[in-house]
Structure formats: structure tokens, C-alpha cells
Amino acid sequence: MPDVSEAGLPVADLLDLDRRHVWHPYGPMPGRQEPLVVESAAGVRLRIAGESGAGGELVDGMSSWWSAIHGYNHPVLNEAVRDQLGRMSHVMFGGLTHEPAVGLAKRLVDMSPEGLEHVFLADSGSVSVEVAVKMCLQHWRSLGRPEKRRLLTWRGGYHGDTWQPMSVCDPEGGMHELWSGSLPVQVFADAPPTEYDQAYADHLHDLIGQHAHELAAVIVEPVVQGAGGMRFHSPAYLRVLREACDAHGVLLVFDEIATGFGRTGALFAAEHAGVTPDVMCVGKALTGGYMTMAATLCTARVADGISRGEVPVLAHGPTFMGNPLAAAVACASIDLLLGQDWVTEVKRIEAGLRESLAAASELPGVRDVRVLGAIGVVQLDHEIDMAAATRAAVREGVWLRPFRDLVYTMPPYITGDEDLARIGRAVCAAAREG
């Protein structure tokens, strides 16, 4: 009898339809690699249709691209969705408001770095960066400085796949090199070193000063650069950026989409430096991985600047802005996080990853092994064979998504010690086979 999915469709037929009709992220059309079919998920495990995985289940080492910090099918988050669904699933946000959105905004303001007072609820992380850029451009235009419309960032970054975010991803060898010549031309500093280097700090100061007349903002991923290369850097550079931006009249934006909600060991990576940006983007773990939602927070200074302009409103308004279902589960996810000793749990995961990934440093072809908070990275000295590396991880009973020269993991915070050890073995196997 052929394998049948829970919906009753034979798995082979489902995969055939998927190949012919479904366009997967960063994939060709039609598809060339057969994806695994997930039937359900609970805790840290994905139930896989067919014979793939260990006993039909895989430990998720990715938190579904870093969002499912509480794992899957969590009773508290399920109840929040069910309760809100009985009230209303959606209502437009123009001219209307509701308790889930207001409650979420208040929670975000209370937990974010001091001074971030205003919250714009967006559809996704990339859109929140679009909104952040628009805030900065409109701020300066409203103050009579329309020439301040460029952005500065450092190389090695990644901020999303929509237009303005692509322009501040690394233009040389980055994920969006294809669009060079079409995107806005921004200003790029050298990639930040791991440790503090005064010469590099001077480089940032000099570059910001040189371009201050045309810069609307500096935008960076604080402490951890995500999909651009999973690099870590000294928090001291965030203080350098804050000082340089203040000295030269430039706004500072932190993209905390990947780093927010405890992933680095602080609620937000900005806290490692004791710095408040003018604008901050959050997403991914905001709803615990249940719904798509993000937010852009800003200071009163930014909002006041926009309000003084000829067009005194922020010119952005998504149809699903402030979606009640997403806002309700986001409130529940934040309460769940803050209602437990998440700091200890992230430290436990950090210790477990350090122990389980130590063996990777002895593997041939491994350039570096690094761990910070609930992030573990093995960097190779060559482009990885993603298919072979993924198969190796699956044989160990773990789902990973290697890319470029990296095998990395960002597990849910509820991952137990035995599963952390299994994830470590899978990362090592993927690095060995890839």
C-alpha cells in the first residue's frame, strides 16, 4: 500500500504536485530536489510522511527559520489562537483598533530598549525593514533634508528579500548580487571583525562622517549577522555606531528580526551594548512561529520628525496590518517567554551546543566553530553540498538547512539535553558529508 498523507493524498502524488506547481524559497521551477513532507509537529519534533527520518520524526534544529522558540503545538499558544478566532480573525486597522494589537504594542515598548515608544505592525520581517527605511527617509524629508536618502551598512549583512532590504544586503557575493545595477546604491563599510579593533571603529566613524550629508540612516544586524553568513561581532561596535550617528546627524536602525526575543542571550542584541537605536525591527519569533507578523519600533524623535512634514503621516498601510490572530498569539508568546526563566534555558542550550559541536573543530574542511546563546555555527572552507549535508543530518534524526559554507542550528528554547546532543551529532555529520 503506498504511503498516504494525513489528508489522504498518496505522498508520491503530493510530491509530484509539489514539484510541478509549488515554488519553494530559493528554488527552481519545477523543483529538482524532493522535499520532506511534514504531516504534523509537536514539541521539537516534525512528523515526516513516508520512511524519511528517525522513526518518522525529526528533531527540528532550525526553529522553522528561527521563529518557533517555544516549539510546536504549544497548548498556551494554541489556546490564544482559538480564543481570538472565536472573537474575530481579522479586521482592517485603518480607523479601527483592537485589544490584541494595543496589548502587543505595549508589551513591545515595555520590553525593548529605553526610548522606543511607537510601534508599526507589519506583515513580515522584510516588510518591517521596508517600513524602517521609509520612516528614516520620510523623517529627513519632513525636516527639509530630502538629500539624506542613502543608507550605510557593513558588508556581510542580510535584511530581507524585498527591494530596500535587498539594497543593504552585501552586493558582492551576497544573496542579492543578481540585482546589482537595479537596486538603490548604498554605502558599505567593511565587514565587522569578531573582536574590537580601534582601526575598524575609526573606519566606521570616518565613513559615516564622510557621507553624513546624504545618509538617512545606518542599518545593521546587531552582534549577529544572520543569513548573510552567521558571523558574530563585538557589541562595542554598536556603541561606535551610536556615537558616530549622533555626532553626524544620522539615524540608527537595528534589524533584530533574527536576534530578538532572547536568541543571543539578551532579550534584544542591542542590550549587549546598552544602546538604543532610533528604529528597531523585530519579527520571526514574535509570534512563536505561529503567524506571519513583524513590527517596526521607533523613538518619539523619529515620529515627531515625520509629523512635521507636508505629508504628516507615515505613508504605509498593509491590508493585514495588526491582524488580531497574529497579535493575540504574539502577546501569548511574549508572556510565555517572559513568564519563565528563559535566560537559564538559553544558557543551557549555549552550553549544550558548545559541548556537542566541539568535535566539529577536528573535522577536515572546518574553518571555524562558534556558539552564542541559542546559535551554533560550523563554517567550512568550501561551498557545502546542501543535499548531501541535509541527508546526513536526517540520518541522525535531525532537520537542518545548511547553506553556502555553513552548517548551523538555532533550536527551540525547549530543546532537551539529549536532543541538543543529537543536533550536535547531526551538525557534525552534515559538515563531514557536505
Coordinates of C-alpha atoms in Angstrom, one line a residue:
M1 CA 0.0 0.0 0.0
P2 CA 1.5 3.4 -0.9
D3 CA 2.3 6.0 1.8
V4 CA -0.6 8.3 2.3
S5 CA -0.5 11.7 3.9
E6 CA -2.9 12.6 6.7
A7 CA -5.1 14.4 4.2
G8 CA -5.5 11.1 2.3
L9 CA -3.3 12.0 -0.7
P10 CA -0.7 9.5 -1.6
V11 CA 2.7 11.0 -0.7
A12 CA 4.1 10.3 -4.2
D13 CA 1.2 12.2 -5.7
L14 CA 1.6 15.1 -3.3
L15 CA 5.3 15.4 -4.1
D16 CA 4.6 15.3 -7.9
L17 CA 2.1 18.1 -7.5
D18 CA 4.6 20.0 -5.3
R19 CA 7.3 19.7 -8.0
R20 CA 5.0 20.9 -10.8
H21 CA 3.2 23.7 -9.0
V22 CA 4.8 24.9 -5.8
W23 CA 7.7 27.3 -5.9
H24 CA 9.9 26.9 -2.8
P25 CA 12.2 29.6 -1.4
Y26 CA 15.4 30.0 -3.4
G27 CA 14.5 27.0 -5.6
P28 CA 14.0 26.4 -9.3
M29 CA 10.7 25.8 -11.0
P30 CA 9.9 23.0 -11.5
G31 CA 11.6 21.7 -8.4
R32 CA 14.6 19.4 -8.7
Q33 CA 15.1 18.2 -5.1
E34 CA 12.4 16.3 -3.3
P35 CA 11.3 18.0 -0.1
L36 CA 10.3 16.1 3.0
V37 CA 6.6 16.0 3.7
V38 CA 5.7 17.3 7.2
E39 CA 2.4 15.9 8.5
S40 CA 2.4 17.5 11.9
A41 CA 4.7 18.9 14.6
A42 CA 4.8 18.8 18.4
G43 CA 7.4 20.0 20.9
V44 CA 10.7 20.0 19.0
R45 CA 9.7 17.2 16.5
L46 CA 8.5 17.2 13.0
R47 CA 6.5 14.2 11.9
I48 CA 7.6 13.2 8.4
A49 CA 5.4 11.2 6.0
G50 CA 6.9 8.1 4.5
E51 CA 10.2 6.4 5.6
S52 CA 12.3 9.6 6.0
G53 CA 13.8 10.5 9.4
A54 CA 14.3 8.5 12.6
G55 CA 11.1 6.7 13.3
G56 CA 9.2 9.1 11.1
E57 CA 10.2 12.0 13.2
L58 CA 13.0 14.7 13.0
V59 CA 14.2 16.9 15.8
D60 CA 13.9 20.5 14.4
G61 CA 17.3 22.2 14.7
M62 CA 16.1 25.3 12.9
S63 CA 13.0 26.5 14.9
S64 CA 11.4 26.9 11.4
W65 CA 13.9 29.6 10.4
W66 CA 14.4 30.8 13.9
S67 CA 10.8 31.6 14.8
A68 CA 9.4 28.6 16.8
I69 CA 11.2 29.4 20.0
H70 CA 8.6 27.5 22.1
G71 CA 8.4 24.5 19.8
Y72 CA 5.3 23.3 18.0
N73 CA 1.7 22.7 19.0
H74 CA 2.1 24.6 22.3
P75 CA -1.1 24.5 24.4
V76 CA -0.8 28.1 25.5
L77 CA -0.3 29.4 22.0
N78 CA -3.0 27.1 20.6
E79 CA -5.5 28.4 23.2
A80 CA -4.6 32.0 22.4
V81 CA -5.4 31.4 18.7
R82 CA -8.6 29.5 19.4
D83 CA -9.8 32.2 21.8
Q84 CA -9.1 35.0 19.3
L85 CA -10.6 33.1 16.5
G86 CA -13.9 33.0 18.4
R87 CA -13.9 36.8 18.6
M88 CA -12.6 37.8 15.1
S89 CA -9.8 36.6 12.9
H90 CA -9.3 39.9 11.1
V91 CA -10.5 43.5 10.9
M92 CA -8.9 46.3 9.0
F93 CA -6.6 48.6 11.0
G94 CA -7.4 51.8 9.3
G95 CA -9.7 53.8 11.5
L96 CA -10.2 50.8 13.8
T97 CA -8.2 49.3 16.7
H98 CA -8.5 46.3 19.0
E99 CA -7.1 44.9 22.2
P100 CA -4.6 42.3 20.8
A101 CA -2.8 44.9 18.7
V102 CA -2.7 47.5 21.5
G103 CA -1.6 44.9 24.0
L104 CA 1.2 43.8 21.7
A105 CA 2.4 47.3 21.1
K106 CA 2.5 47.9 24.9
R107 CA 4.4 44.7 25.5
L108 CA 7.0 45.5 22.8
V109 CA 7.6 49.0 24.2
D110 CA 7.9 47.7 27.7
M111 CA 10.5 45.0 26.8
S112 CA 12.5 47.0 24.2
P113 CA 15.5 49.3 24.8
E114 CA 14.5 52.5 26.5
G115 CA 13.2 55.2 24.2
L116 CA 11.5 53.1 21.6
E117 CA 7.9 54.3 22.1
H118 CA 6.0 53.8 18.9
V119 CA 5.1 50.6 17.1
F120 CA 4.2 50.0 13.5
L121 CA 2.8 46.4 13.0
A122 CA 4.0 44.9 9.7
D123 CA 3.4 41.7 7.7
S124 CA 6.8 40.2 7.7
G125 CA 10.4 40.9 8.7
S126 CA 11.4 42.2 5.3
V127 CA 8.4 44.5 5.2
S128 CA 9.4 45.8 8.7
V129 CA 12.8 46.8 7.2
E130 CA 11.0 48.5 4.3
V131 CA 8.9 50.4 6.9
A132 CA 12.1 51.3 8.9
V133 CA 13.7 52.7 5.8
K134 CA 10.6 54.6 4.8
M135 CA 10.5 56.1 8.4
C136 CA 14.0 57.3 8.1
L137 CA 13.6 58.8 4.6
Q138 CA 10.3 60.5 5.4
H139 CA 11.8 61.8 8.7
W140 CA 14.5 63.7 6.9
R141 CA 12.2 64.8 4.0
S142 CA 9.8 66.2 6.5
L143 CA 12.6 68.2 8.1
G144 CA 13.6 69.7 4.8
R145 CA 16.6 67.4 4.1
P146 CA 15.4 65.2 1.2
E147 CA 19.0 64.7 0.1
K148 CA 19.5 62.5 3.1
R149 CA 18.2 59.3 1.4
R150 CA 21.1 56.8 1.3
L151 CA 21.8 54.1 3.8
L152 CA 25.0 52.8 5.3
T153 CA 25.6 49.3 6.5
W154 CA 28.5 46.9 6.8
R155 CA 29.3 44.0 4.5
G156 CA 28.1 40.5 5.2
G157 CA 24.6 41.5 6.2
Y158 CA 21.2 40.3 5.2
H159 CA 17.9 42.2 5.8
G160 CA 15.3 40.5 3.6
D161 CA 14.2 39.9 0.1
T162 CA 12.1 43.0 -0.7
W163 CA 13.5 46.0 -2.5
Q164 CA 15.1 48.3 0.0
P165 CA 16.2 45.5 2.3
M166 CA 18.0 43.8 -0.7
S167 CA 19.9 47.1 -1.3
V168 CA 21.6 46.8 2.1
C169 CA 22.5 43.1 1.8
D170 CA 26.1 42.5 0.7
P171 CA 26.3 43.4 -3.0
E172 CA 29.3 41.3 -3.7
G173 CA 28.8 37.6 -3.2
G174 CA 25.6 38.2 -1.2
M175 CA 22.2 36.6 -1.8
H176 CA 21.0 39.5 -4.0
E177 CA 24.1 40.1 -6.2
L178 CA 21.8 39.4 -9.1
W179 CA 20.1 42.7 -8.6
S180 CA 23.2 44.9 -8.7
G181 CA 22.6 47.8 -11.0
S182 CA 18.9 47.9 -10.3
L183 CA 18.8 48.4 -6.6
P184 CA 19.5 51.7 -4.9
V185 CA 23.2 52.2 -4.4
Q186 CA 24.1 52.3 -0.7
V187 CA 27.3 52.9 1.3
F188 CA 29.1 49.8 2.6
A189 CA 31.7 49.7 5.4
D190 CA 34.0 46.7 5.7
A191 CA 32.6 43.6 7.5
P192 CA 32.9 43.9 11.2
P193 CA 35.7 42.0 12.9
T194 CA 34.8 39.5 15.6
E195 CA 36.9 41.3 18.3
Y196 CA 37.0 45.0 18.9
D197 CA 39.5 46.8 16.7
Q198 CA 40.1 50.5 17.1
A199 CA 41.1 50.9 13.5
Y200 CA 37.8 49.4 12.4
A201 CA 36.0 51.7 14.8
D202 CA 37.8 54.7 13.2
H203 CA 36.8 53.3 9.7
L204 CA 33.1 53.4 10.8
H205 CA 33.4 56.9 12.2
D206 CA 35.2 58.2 9.1
L207 CA 32.7 56.6 6.6
I208 CA 29.7 58.0 8.5
G209 CA 31.2 61.4 8.7
Q210 CA 32.2 61.4 5.0
H211 CA 28.7 60.6 3.9
A212 CA 26.6 62.2 6.6
H213 CA 25.2 64.9 4.3
E214 CA 23.5 62.2 2.2
L215 CA 22.8 59.5 4.8
A216 CA 19.3 59.0 6.2
A217 CA 20.4 56.1 8.4
V218 CA 22.8 53.4 9.3
I219 CA 21.2 49.9 9.4
V220 CA 22.9 46.8 10.8
E221 CA 22.1 43.4 12.4
P222 CA 23.5 43.9 16.0
V223 CA 26.0 41.3 17.3
V224 CA 25.0 38.5 14.9
Q225 CA 24.7 38.7 11.2
G226 CA 22.2 36.1 10.1
A227 CA 21.6 34.7 6.6
G228 CA 24.5 36.7 5.2
G229 CA 27.0 34.4 6.9
M230 CA 26.1 33.8 10.6
R231 CA 29.0 36.0 11.8
F232 CA 29.4 37.3 15.3
H233 CA 31.0 40.7 16.2
S234 CA 31.8 42.7 19.3
P235 CA 28.9 44.6 20.8
A236 CA 31.2 47.6 21.2
Y237 CA 30.7 48.4 17.5
L238 CA 27.1 49.2 18.3
R239 CA 28.3 51.9 20.7
V240 CA 30.6 53.2 18.0
L241 CA 27.7 53.5 15.6
R242 CA 25.5 55.2 18.1
E243 CA 28.3 57.8 18.8
A244 CA 29.1 58.4 15.2
C245 CA 25.4 58.7 14.2
D246 CA 24.7 61.2 17.0
A247 CA 27.8 63.2 16.1
H248 CA 26.9 63.4 12.4
G249 CA 23.1 63.7 12.5
V250 CA 22.3 60.2 11.1
L251 CA 19.6 57.8 12.3
L252 CA 20.5 54.3 13.6
V253 CA 18.4 51.2 12.7
F254 CA 18.9 47.8 14.3
D255 CA 17.5 44.8 12.5
E256 CA 16.7 42.4 15.4
I257 CA 14.5 40.1 13.3
A258 CA 16.8 37.2 13.8
T259 CA 18.3 38.2 17.2
G260 CA 15.3 39.4 19.1
F261 CA 13.4 37.6 21.9
G262 CA 16.4 36.0 23.6
R263 CA 18.2 34.2 20.8
T264 CA 21.6 35.8 21.7
G265 CA 21.2 35.5 25.5
A266 CA 19.7 39.0 25.8
L267 CA 16.1 39.9 25.0
F268 CA 17.5 42.0 22.2
A269 CA 21.1 42.1 21.0
A270 CA 21.2 45.8 21.5
E271 CA 21.2 45.2 25.2
H272 CA 24.7 43.6 25.0
A273 CA 26.0 47.1 24.2
G274 CA 23.5 49.2 26.3
V275 CA 22.5 51.1 23.1
T276 CA 19.1 52.3 21.9
P277 CA 18.6 52.7 18.2
D278 CA 16.3 55.2 16.6
V279 CA 14.4 52.4 14.9
M280 CA 14.3 48.7 15.6
C281 CA 12.8 45.8 13.5
V282 CA 11.5 42.6 15.1
G283 CA 9.9 39.6 13.6
K284 CA 10.4 35.8 13.3
A285 CA 10.0 34.7 16.9
L286 CA 7.5 37.5 17.6
T287 CA 4.5 35.1 17.3
G288 CA 6.4 32.0 18.4
G289 CA 6.3 30.8 14.8
Y290 CA 2.5 30.6 14.6
M291 CA 1.6 33.5 12.2
T292 CA 3.5 35.9 10.0
M293 CA 3.9 39.3 11.7
A294 CA 6.7 41.8 12.4
A295 CA 7.0 45.2 13.9
T296 CA 9.0 48.4 13.5
L297 CA 9.6 50.4 16.6
C298 CA 10.9 54.0 16.7
T299 CA 11.6 56.8 19.1
A300 CA 9.5 59.9 19.6
R301 CA 12.2 61.9 17.7
V302 CA 11.6 59.9 14.5
A303 CA 7.8 60.0 14.8
D304 CA 7.8 63.8 15.5
G305 CA 10.0 64.5 12.5
I306 CA 7.6 62.7 10.2
S307 CA 4.7 64.6 11.8
R308 CA 6.2 67.9 10.9
G309 CA 6.2 67.3 7.2
E310 CA 4.0 68.3 4.3
V311 CA 2.6 64.7 4.5
P312 CA 2.4 64.3 8.3
V313 CA 1.6 60.6 8.2
L314 CA 3.7 57.5 7.7
A315 CA 2.9 56.5 4.1
H316 CA 2.4 52.8 4.6
G317 CA -0.6 50.7 5.4
P318 CA -0.7 46.9 4.8
T319 CA -4.1 45.3 4.4
F320 CA -3.4 42.8 7.2
M321 CA -1.7 45.3 9.5
G322 CA -2.3 44.5 13.1
N323 CA -4.0 41.2 12.3
P324 CA -5.9 40.2 15.5
L325 CA -5.0 36.5 15.3
A326 CA -1.3 37.2 14.9
A327 CA -1.3 39.9 17.5
A328 CA -3.1 37.7 20.0
V329 CA -0.6 34.8 19.6
A330 CA 2.3 37.2 19.7
C331 CA 1.0 38.5 23.1
A332 CA 0.8 35.0 24.3
S333 CA 4.2 34.1 23.0
I334 CA 5.8 37.1 24.7
D335 CA 4.0 36.4 28.0
L336 CA 5.1 32.7 27.8
L337 CA 8.8 33.8 27.2
L338 CA 8.9 36.4 30.0
G339 CA 6.9 34.2 32.4
Q340 CA 9.7 31.6 32.5
D341 CA 13.5 31.6 33.2
W342 CA 14.4 31.9 29.5
V343 CA 17.8 33.2 30.4
T344 CA 18.8 30.0 32.1
E345 CA 17.3 27.9 29.3
V346 CA 19.3 29.8 26.6
K347 CA 22.4 29.5 28.7
R348 CA 21.8 25.7 29.0
I349 CA 21.4 25.5 25.2
E350 CA 24.5 27.5 24.7
A351 CA 26.5 25.1 27.0
G352 CA 25.0 22.1 25.2
L353 CA 25.9 23.4 21.8
R354 CA 29.4 24.2 22.9
E355 CA 29.8 20.6 24.1
S356 CA 28.1 18.9 21.2
L357 CA 29.8 21.0 18.5
A358 CA 33.3 20.8 19.9
A359 CA 34.1 17.7 17.8
A360 CA 33.4 19.6 14.6
S361 CA 36.6 21.6 15.0
E362 CA 38.6 18.4 14.4
L363 CA 36.8 17.6 11.1
P364 CA 38.7 18.2 7.8
G365 CA 37.4 21.2 5.9
V366 CA 36.1 23.0 9.0
R367 CA 37.3 26.6 9.3
D368 CA 35.5 27.7 12.4
V369 CA 33.1 26.6 15.1
R370 CA 31.2 29.3 17.1
V371 CA 28.4 29.5 19.6
L372 CA 26.4 32.4 21.0
G373 CA 23.2 32.0 23.0
A374 CA 21.0 29.5 21.2
I375 CA 23.0 29.7 18.0
G376 CA 25.6 27.2 16.9
V377 CA 27.6 27.5 13.7
V378 CA 30.1 25.4 11.9
Q379 CA 31.8 27.1 9.0
L380 CA 33.6 25.2 6.3
D381 CA 36.4 26.2 3.9
H382 CA 34.3 25.3 0.9
E383 CA 30.8 25.6 -0.5
I384 CA 28.6 22.9 1.0
D385 CA 26.8 20.2 -0.9
M386 CA 23.4 21.1 0.6
A387 CA 21.6 17.9 -0.5
A388 CA 24.3 15.6 0.9
A389 CA 24.6 17.6 4.1
T390 CA 20.8 17.6 4.6
R391 CA 20.7 13.8 4.1
A392 CA 23.4 13.3 6.6
A393 CA 21.5 15.3 9.2
V394 CA 18.3 13.4 8.5
R395 CA 20.0 10.1 9.0
E396 CA 20.9 11.4 12.5
G397 CA 17.2 12.2 13.0
V398 CA 17.6 16.0 12.8
W399 CA 16.3 18.7 10.4
L400 CA 18.9 21.2 9.4
R401 CA 19.1 23.6 6.5
P402 CA 22.8 24.2 5.6
F403 CA 23.7 26.9 3.1
R404 CA 26.8 28.4 1.4
D405 CA 29.7 27.3 3.6
L406 CA 27.7 26.9 6.8
V407 CA 26.0 24.2 8.8
Y408 CA 24.2 25.9 11.7
T409 CA 21.5 25.4 14.3
M410 CA 19.1 27.6 16.1
P411 CA 17.0 25.2 18.1
P412 CA 13.8 25.9 20.0
Y413 CA 14.4 27.0 23.6
I414 CA 12.5 23.9 24.9
T415 CA 15.0 21.5 23.3
G416 CA 16.2 19.0 25.9
D417 CA 19.8 18.0 26.5
E418 CA 19.6 14.7 24.7
D419 CA 18.1 16.3 21.7
L420 CA 20.8 19.0 21.8
A421 CA 23.4 16.2 21.7
R422 CA 21.6 14.7 18.8
I423 CA 21.6 18.1 17.0
G424 CA 25.3 18.3 17.6
R425 CA 25.9 14.9 16.1
A426 CA 23.8 15.9 13.1
V427 CA 25.7 19.1 12.5
C428 CA 29.0 17.2 12.6
A429 CA 27.6 14.6 10.2
A430 CA 26.4 17.3 7.8
A431 CA 29.7 19.1 8.0
R432 CA 31.5 15.8 7.3
E433 CA 29.3 14.8 4.3
G434 CA 28.9 18.2 2.8

